[in-house]
């Protein structure tokens, strides 16, 4: 039976994460825990970044003990499946070469799959890979997007100059006029290197096919099972969607990398069908590095026009965005609509123009990584504001303040097509400045410099477009997916509640927070609400978890269904209490007749009545549940200010943190503890990008930072103590006032840290440095590159 309703409001409380018991005790089940007796798939990757394939000889591998089958791309073609990994976002003029699950004629990066061995165990499968004999004809490779468009190397015949798209946003003429009228133009050339997402759990799939029913079930590390189902069903395997079940069990982190429909999971499912049984595949860390979509990869020229008092008149940005060897699903949207549209940051910039050239290279595909597009765009604006402030001899904080969009201007339409919903930017910025004691730090900086110590303070503001929506607008811009979310709220006759949502957790705590949303709407104890996600058989439809959408959009869907349930319950309450519906009030789980508090009935009692069906209004169907497809009218726009104080050692180039302050505003907070956790994780990743992380390729297209030995993730001893605070500016259009938070800190942290380091280096005449700001980069820059 249901527990007694509690009066305490669960929305806004730091309810403990119900996910943690399973995770901490090891009881939580991940994909690799499924199908323990299944055969194993090992996938052969290309040895070269660019080559034509002359022959693939699998005969020796087939002969090995324990090997059940060896397949190549030719076998996939022969099976007659559609065999395509499609893009999910079209842009005008976009070139869309076919992306097959295994390459047959040409390889375009070292992660391309060439053959799949299925064997009785993992060791036998991997050992047999050595016996697959591939004859390559090697080609030159190109790895940088700016070089790709001028190179003789052709990644795809369909894309002349390797250009996949050439995208423009904003008013170029207005920007020209603004630049002519302005007192000063600052410019900066900057690069944002590739980042490799490092989820704790590498990608994995386990697939089971039942030939008698034609049912195919795939457990996989998915951030969006329904999207995976539709793509796998229609574009890749040609398997009926209603007979394809995708389940995302516990997923150990994603950071964007598990949004995409990759060849490997499709190969695993295809192998299960071919063999008529169960197979599984688990990526190694090295394979993940070579195949998980990377993030960022921009080479940019930016110019900012300002008056001498710091008033910004215009911003001009041109960027070459690397797409890698193939188009991943959102690879086109991330550097175009998510990047160009956020360039206004928190500022009233009257004219902005942005051109993005998306280029194919012989590298791992690039797509959304935590902060996707918004992180890259905000970085440009927040860096160039600092560059301009120094050139104008103004305090960078004051330039920011001069240009902030004031609260009374909301909703605010930017020069790059977004309408920001709400913002109290100055309040958040002032809170951060006060916490970090900005004036005091500046004084200390001056004093320490006299003694040969180099302190730097960096401030970055940011806005994020979180929760892509609405579907119609996204569709007009080329999206092949909706921006809605589905949520089911179902009372059981005993008064407990099941919620099913189309989002898919990878560590964000949805089973806790979305239960809080439902409990608050229904006025029932949070422990009486169970949330199901990540299973296409259990959840009717869904769009998944990315773009910081699960709180605002998933939460919106749950709230909307909760409200529908309350309205139906109100009708039953009015019937049972013999009152008009207008006279029945709902408060914390109980319906009362206005003015007669003793005439009341709880929502749990009404659930029982609804399922009995004896004593409910005529014409009403029994049952108490509701489904919503919540399609928001706009993005939500979280914002904030991050500030860092660092000291640079001029002898070693080492960057040491003195302070790190983050003030974030994600509207109403469902669970402040989880919000803070999201901010902590985001700061770590933002600092990693600023100081140490970069995926580097050599000229042959070999990923030289191909393992954790060469790819420098931040470690706990290189991260500062975080000092966090928040302001609360609800989103006016969201049913629960929530804005997303999952990516915010990643967006704010990187420019704050880079600004701080460059500020520290001012006495050495350094006005910009490209990330990552490793000791070597900083040390070299201190001596004007002479060391
Ligand atoms: N939340 C809240 N109050 C708000 C906003 C959010 O309590 N005002 C809660 C939400 O209910 C949810 C969590 O905070 O439990 C994050 O919510 P949201 O901002 O909606 O983001 P999503 O849940 O959609 O998660 C996606 C986001 C992204 S895009 C990346 S990348 C990312 C991130 O979340 N990857 C993560 N955080 C991650 N955290 C972990 N542990 N692992 C990842 O892979």
PDB file of C-alpha atoms and ligand atoms in Angstrom, residues 253-256 370 506-510 513 545-552 666 668-671 674-675 678 738-743, ligand 1:
ATOM      1  CA  UNK A 253      28.680   8.095 -18.336  1.00  0.00           C
ATOM      2  CA  UNK A 254      28.245   9.422 -21.825  1.00  0.00           C
ATOM      3  CA  UNK A 255      29.078  13.124 -22.073  1.00  0.00           C
ATOM      4  CA  UNK A 256      27.519  13.043 -25.526  1.00  0.00           C
ATOM      5  CA  UNK A 370      29.346  18.097 -23.153  1.00  0.00           C
ATOM      6  CA  UNK A 506      24.006   8.020 -17.669  1.00  0.00           C
ATOM      7  CA  UNK A 507      24.693   9.299 -14.171  1.00  0.00           C
ATOM      8  CA  UNK A 508      22.511  12.412 -13.897  1.00  0.00           C
ATOM      9  CA  UNK A 509      20.164  10.945 -11.278  1.00  0.00           C
ATOM     10  CA  UNK A 510      16.912  10.987 -13.258  1.00  0.00           C
ATOM     11  CA  UNK A 513      14.821  13.929  -9.767  1.00  0.00           C
ATOM     12  CA  UNK A 545      19.251  12.566 -22.781  1.00  0.00           C
ATOM     13  CA  UNK A 546      21.562  15.150 -24.258  1.00  0.00           C
ATOM     14  CA  UNK A 547      21.598  18.930 -24.590  1.00  0.00           C
ATOM     15  CA  UNK A 548      20.666  19.295 -20.883  1.00  0.00           C
ATOM     16  CA  UNK A 549      17.072  18.475 -21.686  1.00  0.00           C
ATOM     17  CA  UNK A 550      15.988  15.862 -19.152  1.00  0.00           C
ATOM     18  CA  UNK A 551      15.268  18.307 -16.327  1.00  0.00           C
ATOM     19  CA  UNK A 552      13.415  20.931 -18.376  1.00  0.00           C
ATOM     20  CA  UNK A 666      19.417  26.900 -13.875  1.00  0.00           C
ATOM     21  CA  UNK A 668      14.166  26.321 -10.203  1.00  0.00           C
ATOM     22  CA  UNK A 669      16.318  23.492  -8.909  1.00  0.00           C
ATOM     23  CA  UNK A 670      14.580  20.140  -8.588  1.00  0.00           C
ATOM     24  CA  UNK A 671      17.409  18.750  -6.463  1.00  0.00           C
ATOM     25  CA  UNK A 674      22.324  16.926  -7.928  1.00  0.00           C
ATOM     26  CA  UNK A 675      22.605  20.368  -9.509  1.00  0.00           C
ATOM     27  CA  UNK A 678      26.477  18.455 -12.231  1.00  0.00           C
ATOM     28  CA  UNK A 738      13.433  24.542 -14.666  1.00  0.00           C
ATOM     29  CA  UNK A 739      16.359  25.216 -16.983  1.00  0.00           C
ATOM     30  CA  UNK A 740      19.011  22.610 -17.810  1.00  0.00           C
ATOM     31  CA  UNK A 741      22.284  22.400 -15.892  1.00  0.00           C
ATOM     32  CA  UNK A 742      24.145  19.346 -17.198  1.00  0.00           C
ATOM     33  CA  UNK A 743      26.490  21.258 -19.479  1.00  0.00           C
TER      34      UNK A 743
HETATM   35  N1  LIG B   1      18.291  19.201 -12.523  1.00  0.00           N
HETATM   36  C1  LIG B   1      17.735  19.787 -11.407  1.00  0.00           C
HETATM   37  N2  LIG B   1      17.321  21.082 -11.484  1.00  0.00           N
HETATM   38  C2  LIG B   1      17.489  21.817 -12.605  1.00  0.00           C
HETATM   39  C3  LIG B   1      18.083  21.233 -13.731  1.00  0.00           C
HETATM   40  C4  LIG B   1      18.459  19.897 -13.671  1.00  0.00           C
HETATM   41  O1  LIG B   1      17.627  19.148 -10.357  1.00  0.00           O
HETATM   42  N3  LIG B   1      17.107  23.084 -12.651  1.00  0.00           N
HETATM   43  C5  LIG B   1      18.710  17.802 -12.485  1.00  0.00           C
HETATM   44  C6  LIG B   1      17.961  16.964 -13.522  1.00  0.00           C
HETATM   45  O2  LIG B   1      16.732  16.524 -13.077  1.00  0.00           O
HETATM   46  C7  LIG B   1      18.965  15.853 -13.784  1.00  0.00           C
HETATM   47  C8  LIG B   1      20.296  16.577 -13.683  1.00  0.00           C
HETATM   48  O3  LIG B   1      20.069  17.723 -12.880  1.00  0.00           O
HETATM   49  O4  LIG B   1      18.849  14.869 -12.791  1.00  0.00           O
HETATM   50  C9  LIG B   1      20.823  17.040 -15.067  1.00  0.00           C
HETATM   51  O5  LIG B   1      19.749  17.625 -15.749  1.00  0.00           O
HETATM   52  P1  LIG B   1      19.810  18.327 -17.175  1.00  0.00           P
HETATM   53  O6  LIG B   1      20.543  19.585 -17.095  1.00  0.00           O
HETATM   54  O7  LIG B   1      18.430  18.362 -17.689  1.00  0.00           O
HETATM   55  O8  LIG B   1      20.708  17.350 -18.075  1.00  0.00           O
HETATM   56  P2  LIG B   1      20.332  15.899 -18.588  1.00  0.00           P
HETATM   57  O9  LIG B   1      19.832  15.107 -17.468  1.00  0.00           O
HETATM   58  O10 LIG B   1      19.583  15.960 -19.840  1.00  0.00           O
HETATM   59  O11 LIG B   1      21.790  15.327 -18.855  1.00  0.00           O
HETATM   60  C10 LIG B   1      22.522  15.693 -19.998  1.00  0.00           C
HETATM   61  C11 LIG B   1      23.745  16.490 -19.636  1.00  0.00           C
HETATM   62  C12 LIG B   1      24.684  16.439 -20.728  1.00  0.00           C
HETATM   63  S1  LIG B   1      24.181  17.077 -22.200  1.00  0.00           S
HETATM   64  C13 LIG B   1      25.907  15.842 -20.591  1.00  0.00           C
HETATM   65  S2  LIG B   1      26.979  15.760 -21.895  1.00  0.00           S
HETATM   66  C14 LIG B   1      26.277  15.261 -19.349  1.00  0.00           C
HETATM   67  C15 LIG B   1      25.548  15.806 -18.213  1.00  0.00           C
HETATM   68  O12 LIG B   1      24.289  15.963 -18.421  1.00  0.00           O
HETATM   69  N4  LIG B   1      26.782  14.022 -19.265  1.00  0.00           N
HETATM   70  C16 LIG B   1      26.896  13.446 -18.030  1.00  0.00           C
HETATM   71  N5  LIG B   1      25.923  15.381 -16.999  1.00  0.00           N
HETATM   72  C17 LIG B   1      26.477  14.156 -16.858  1.00  0.00           C
HETATM   73  N6  LIG B   1      26.623  13.605 -15.639  1.00  0.00           N
HETATM   74  C18 LIG B   1      27.108  12.341 -15.538  1.00  0.00           C
HETATM   75  N7  LIG B   1      27.236  11.813 -14.304  1.00  0.00           N
HETATM   76  N8  LIG B   1      27.456  11.605 -16.625  1.00  0.00           N
HETATM   77  C19 LIG B   1      27.369  12.129 -17.863  1.00  0.00           C
HETATM   78  O13 LIG B   1      27.696  11.399 -18.910  1.00  0.00           O
END
